[in-house]
Amino acid sequence: MVRTDTKVIRWQAGAFRVWTFPGTGTFLGAGGQLFSQLKNQALCRWDGTESRELSRDPLVAGPSVMRLYPAEAGTLLGMNSAGGFFRLRDTQVEPVAPAFKATLGSARLICALPRPRGGWYAGTDRAGVLVTDADG
């Protein structure tokens, strides 16, 4: 399977199959699954034949979703470009570490990695690496 900013291309049964998305977005892999965020619309999950909408929650449909990580009991943890962290449980989006965004201030979030016992290691453009607890 190959992806571009608007298409997924798959070689199957001796031929290429192409799926085109309605706009540009971000493709993310986590927990053996493929997700796409349609910019300012929705977070979707690829089910092997098509992309199905999971949520239009502002945490996953607004700012760019930058990373998704497998977490406990089949959930996923994620972060967006505005400094929002979330947990995705099936189609439900729950905010995680809500105090972090205030701590971030005017710094821009570049990357983040969940800590083994909760919280995040978060890399920023101005504040260096911030280490949070589960609440942010």
PDB file of C-alpha atoms in Angstrom:
ATOM      1  CA  MET A   1       0.000   0.000   0.000  1.00  0.00           C
ATOM      2  CA  VAL A   2       1.286   3.455  -0.929  1.00  0.00           C
ATOM      3  CA  ARG A   3      -0.189   6.742   0.130  1.00  0.00           C
ATOM      4  CA  THR A   4       0.030  10.305  -1.141  1.00  0.00           C
ATOM      5  CA  ASP A   5      -1.564  13.433   0.309  1.00  0.00           C
ATOM      6  CA  THR A   6      -4.913  12.626  -1.366  1.00  0.00           C
ATOM      7  CA  LYS A   7      -4.759   8.951  -2.415  1.00  0.00           C
ATOM      8  CA  VAL A   8      -4.143   5.418  -1.200  1.00  0.00           C
ATOM      9  CA  ILE A   9      -2.786   3.033  -3.857  1.00  0.00           C
ATOM     10  CA  ARG A  10      -2.777  -0.717  -3.325  1.00  0.00           C
ATOM     11  CA  TRP A  11      -1.630  -3.621  -5.477  1.00  0.00           C
ATOM     12  CA  GLN A  12      -4.290  -6.304  -5.160  1.00  0.00           C
ATOM     13  CA  ALA A  13      -5.209  -9.319  -7.295  1.00  0.00           C
ATOM     14  CA  GLY A  14      -2.816  -8.334 -10.096  1.00  0.00           C
ATOM     15  CA  ALA A  15      -3.945  -4.719 -10.426  1.00  0.00           C
ATOM     16  CA  PHE A  16      -3.597  -1.356  -8.747  1.00  0.00           C
ATOM     17  CA  ARG A  17      -6.582  -0.001  -6.894  1.00  0.00           C
ATOM     18  CA  VAL A  18      -6.730   3.721  -6.088  1.00  0.00           C
ATOM     19  CA  TRP A  19      -8.846   5.417  -3.439  1.00  0.00           C
ATOM     20  CA  THR A  20      -9.093   9.205  -3.665  1.00  0.00           C
ATOM     21  CA  PHE A  21      -9.891  11.321  -0.618  1.00  0.00           C
ATOM     22  CA  PRO A  22     -12.035  14.467  -0.840  1.00  0.00           C
ATOM     23  CA  GLY A  23      -9.198  16.777   0.183  1.00  0.00           C
ATOM     24  CA  THR A  24      -5.688  16.884   1.530  1.00  0.00           C
ATOM     25  CA  GLY A  25      -4.876  15.602   4.942  1.00  0.00           C
ATOM     26  CA  THR A  26      -2.516  13.601   7.068  1.00  0.00           C
ATOM     27  CA  PHE A  27      -2.037   9.832   7.029  1.00  0.00           C
ATOM     28  CA  LEU A  28      -0.987   8.169  10.291  1.00  0.00           C
ATOM     29  CA  GLY A  29      -0.275   4.596  11.271  1.00  0.00           C
ATOM     30  CA  ALA A  30      -0.771   3.273  14.811  1.00  0.00           C
ATOM     31  CA  GLY A  31      -1.565  -0.077  16.359  1.00  0.00           C
ATOM     32  CA  GLY A  32      -1.508  -1.815  12.961  1.00  0.00           C
ATOM     33  CA  GLN A  33      -4.158   0.541  11.585  1.00  0.00           C
ATOM     34  CA  LEU A  34      -4.103   3.371   9.037  1.00  0.00           C
ATOM     35  CA  PHE A  35      -5.811   6.665   9.866  1.00  0.00           C
ATOM     36  CA  SER A  36      -6.372   9.806   7.847  1.00  0.00           C
ATOM     37  CA  GLN A  37      -7.265  13.254   9.023  1.00  0.00           C
ATOM     38  CA  LEU A  38      -9.199  15.262   6.484  1.00  0.00           C
ATOM     39  CA  LYS A  39      -8.076  18.803   7.216  1.00  0.00           C
ATOM     40  CA  ASN A  40     -10.668  20.711   9.286  1.00  0.00           C
ATOM     41  CA  GLN A  41     -13.224  17.926   8.777  1.00  0.00           C
ATOM     42  CA  ALA A  42     -12.728  14.574  10.493  1.00  0.00           C
ATOM     43  CA  LEU A  43     -10.459  11.765  11.619  1.00  0.00           C
ATOM     44  CA  CYS A  44     -11.037   8.568   9.630  1.00  0.00           C
ATOM     45  CA  ARG A  45      -9.846   4.954   9.890  1.00  0.00           C
ATOM     46  CA  TRP A  46      -8.997   2.775   6.902  1.00  0.00           C
ATOM     47  CA  ASP A  47     -10.893  -0.539   7.139  1.00  0.00           C
ATOM     48  CA  GLY A  48      -9.086  -2.260   4.257  1.00  0.00           C
ATOM     49  CA  THR A  49     -11.556  -1.236   1.587  1.00  0.00           C
ATOM     50  CA  GLU A  50     -12.411   2.369   2.392  1.00  0.00           C
ATOM     51  CA  SER A  51     -11.870   5.187   4.846  1.00  0.00           C
ATOM     52  CA  ARG A  52     -14.596   5.454   7.501  1.00  0.00           C
ATOM     53  CA  GLU A  53     -15.197   8.561   9.587  1.00  0.00           C
ATOM     54  CA  LEU A  54     -14.439   8.124  13.295  1.00  0.00           C
ATOM     55  CA  SER A  55     -14.915  11.584  14.750  1.00  0.00           C
ATOM     56  CA  ARG A  56     -15.433  15.271  14.041  1.00  0.00           C
ATOM     57  CA  ASP A  57     -14.316  16.262  17.545  1.00  0.00           C
ATOM     58  CA  PRO A  58     -12.269  19.509  17.357  1.00  0.00           C
ATOM     59  CA  LEU A  59      -9.219  17.783  18.887  1.00  0.00           C
ATOM     60  CA  VAL A  60      -8.951  15.492  15.843  1.00  0.00           C
ATOM     61  CA  ALA A  61     -10.732  17.457  13.114  1.00  0.00           C
ATOM     62  CA  GLY A  62      -9.223  20.935  13.536  1.00  0.00           C
ATOM     63  CA  PRO A  63      -5.460  21.319  14.028  1.00  0.00           C
ATOM     64  CA  SER A  64      -3.288  18.737  12.298  1.00  0.00           C
ATOM     65  CA  VAL A  65      -3.067  15.420  14.121  1.00  0.00           C
ATOM     66  CA  MET A  66       0.694  14.893  14.269  1.00  0.00           C
ATOM     67  CA  ARG A  67       1.054  11.481  15.909  1.00  0.00           C
ATOM     68  CA  LEU A  68      -0.972   8.525  17.148  1.00  0.00           C
ATOM     69  CA  TYR A  69       0.407   5.929  19.574  1.00  0.00           C
ATOM     70  CA  PRO A  70      -1.047   2.556  20.647  1.00  0.00           C
ATOM     71  CA  ALA A  71      -2.100   2.616  24.308  1.00  0.00           C
ATOM     72  CA  GLU A  72      -3.819   0.352  26.817  1.00  0.00           C
ATOM     73  CA  ALA A  73      -6.845  -1.811  25.971  1.00  0.00           C
ATOM     74  CA  GLY A  74      -6.931  -0.968  22.267  1.00  0.00           C
ATOM     75  CA  THR A  75      -7.032   2.800  22.753  1.00  0.00           C
ATOM     76  CA  LEU A  76      -4.764   5.293  21.006  1.00  0.00           C
ATOM     77  CA  LEU A  77      -3.065   8.405  22.362  1.00  0.00           C
ATOM     78  CA  GLY A  78      -2.519  11.337  20.051  1.00  0.00           C
ATOM     79  CA  MET A  79      -1.400  14.917  19.758  1.00  0.00           C
ATOM     80  CA  ASN A  80      -2.272  17.781  17.456  1.00  0.00           C
ATOM     81  CA  SER A  81      -0.276  20.755  16.219  1.00  0.00           C
ATOM     82  CA  ALA A  82      -2.044  23.154  18.617  1.00  0.00           C
ATOM     83  CA  GLY A  83      -0.718  21.332  21.693  1.00  0.00           C
ATOM     84  CA  GLY A  84      -3.831  19.264  22.329  1.00  0.00           C
ATOM     85  CA  PHE A  85      -3.405  15.700  23.579  1.00  0.00           C
ATOM     86  CA  PHE A  86      -6.209  13.139  23.349  1.00  0.00           C
ATOM     87  CA  ARG A  87      -7.192   9.508  23.806  1.00  0.00           C
ATOM     88  CA  LEU A  88      -9.164   7.791  21.044  1.00  0.00           C
ATOM     89  CA  ARG A  89     -11.398   5.005  22.306  1.00  0.00           C
ATOM     90  CA  ASP A  90     -13.309   3.561  19.316  1.00  0.00           C
ATOM     91  CA  THR A  91     -15.087   6.709  18.058  1.00  0.00           C
ATOM     92  CA  GLN A  92     -14.870   8.660  21.330  1.00  0.00           C
ATOM     93  CA  VAL A  93     -12.244  11.382  21.734  1.00  0.00           C
ATOM     94  CA  GLU A  94     -11.210  12.307  25.294  1.00  0.00           C
ATOM     95  CA  PRO A  95      -8.910  15.233  26.148  1.00  0.00           C
ATOM     96  CA  VAL A  96      -5.689  14.192  27.915  1.00  0.00           C
ATOM     97  CA  ALA A  97      -3.297  16.520  29.808  1.00  0.00           C
ATOM     98  CA  PRO A  98      -5.542  19.591  29.415  1.00  0.00           C
ATOM     99  CA  ALA A  99      -3.183  21.853  31.388  1.00  0.00           C
ATOM    100  CA  PHE A 100      -0.362  21.313  28.885  1.00  0.00           C
ATOM    101  CA  LYS A 101      -1.681  23.781  26.319  1.00  0.00           C
ATOM    102  CA  ALA A 102      -1.442  26.628  28.865  1.00  0.00           C
ATOM    103  CA  THR A 103       2.094  25.522  29.798  1.00  0.00           C
ATOM    104  CA  LEU A 104       3.064  25.566  26.126  1.00  0.00           C
ATOM    105  CA  GLY A 105       2.344  29.309  25.874  1.00  0.00           C
ATOM    106  CA  SER A 106       3.462  30.692  22.518  1.00  0.00           C
ATOM    107  CA  ALA A 107       5.851  27.803  21.835  1.00  0.00           C
ATOM    108  CA  ARG A 108       4.898  25.469  19.013  1.00  0.00           C
ATOM    109  CA  LEU A 109       4.652  21.735  19.604  1.00  0.00           C
ATOM    110  CA  ILE A 110       6.993  19.825  17.276  1.00  0.00           C
ATOM    111  CA  CYS A 111       6.801  16.258  18.576  1.00  0.00           C
ATOM    112  CA  ALA A 112       5.732  14.272  21.624  1.00  0.00           C
ATOM    113  CA  LEU A 113       6.121  10.801  23.046  1.00  0.00           C
ATOM    114  CA  PRO A 114       3.897   9.297  25.763  1.00  0.00           C
ATOM    115  CA  ARG A 115       5.674   8.470  29.023  1.00  0.00           C
ATOM    116  CA  PRO A 116       5.344   4.844  30.203  1.00  0.00           C
ATOM    117  CA  ARG A 117       3.357   5.740  33.352  1.00  0.00           C
ATOM    118  CA  GLY A 118       1.372   8.680  31.972  1.00  0.00           C
ATOM    119  CA  GLY A 119       2.255  12.141  30.801  1.00  0.00           C
ATOM    120  CA  TRP A 120       4.360  13.203  27.842  1.00  0.00           C
ATOM    121  CA  TYR A 121       7.822  14.147  26.665  1.00  0.00           C
ATOM    122  CA  ALA A 122       7.050  17.080  24.383  1.00  0.00           C
ATOM    123  CA  GLY A 123       9.498  18.829  22.063  1.00  0.00           C
ATOM    124  CA  THR A 124       8.818  22.477  21.249  1.00  0.00           C
ATOM    125  CA  ASP A 125      10.334  25.102  18.983  1.00  0.00           C
ATOM    126  CA  ARG A 126      11.132  27.589  21.796  1.00  0.00           C
ATOM    127  CA  ALA A 127      10.815  25.938  25.192  1.00  0.00           C
ATOM    128  CA  GLY A 128      12.952  22.849  24.545  1.00  0.00           C
ATOM    129  CA  VAL A 129      11.669  19.509  25.821  1.00  0.00           C
ATOM    130  CA  LEU A 130       8.836  19.681  28.348  1.00  0.00           C
ATOM    131  CA  VAL A 131       8.043  16.706  30.583  1.00  0.00           C
ATOM    132  CA  THR A 132       4.457  16.481  31.812  1.00  0.00           C
ATOM    133  CA  ASP A 133       2.536  14.296  34.195  1.00  0.00           C
ATOM    134  CA  ALA A 134      -0.790  12.734  33.195  1.00  0.00           C
ATOM    135  CA  ASP A 135      -2.647  16.028  33.798  1.00  0.00           C
ATOM    136  CA  GLY A 136      -0.229  18.130  31.774  1.00  0.00           C
TER     137      GLY A 136
END
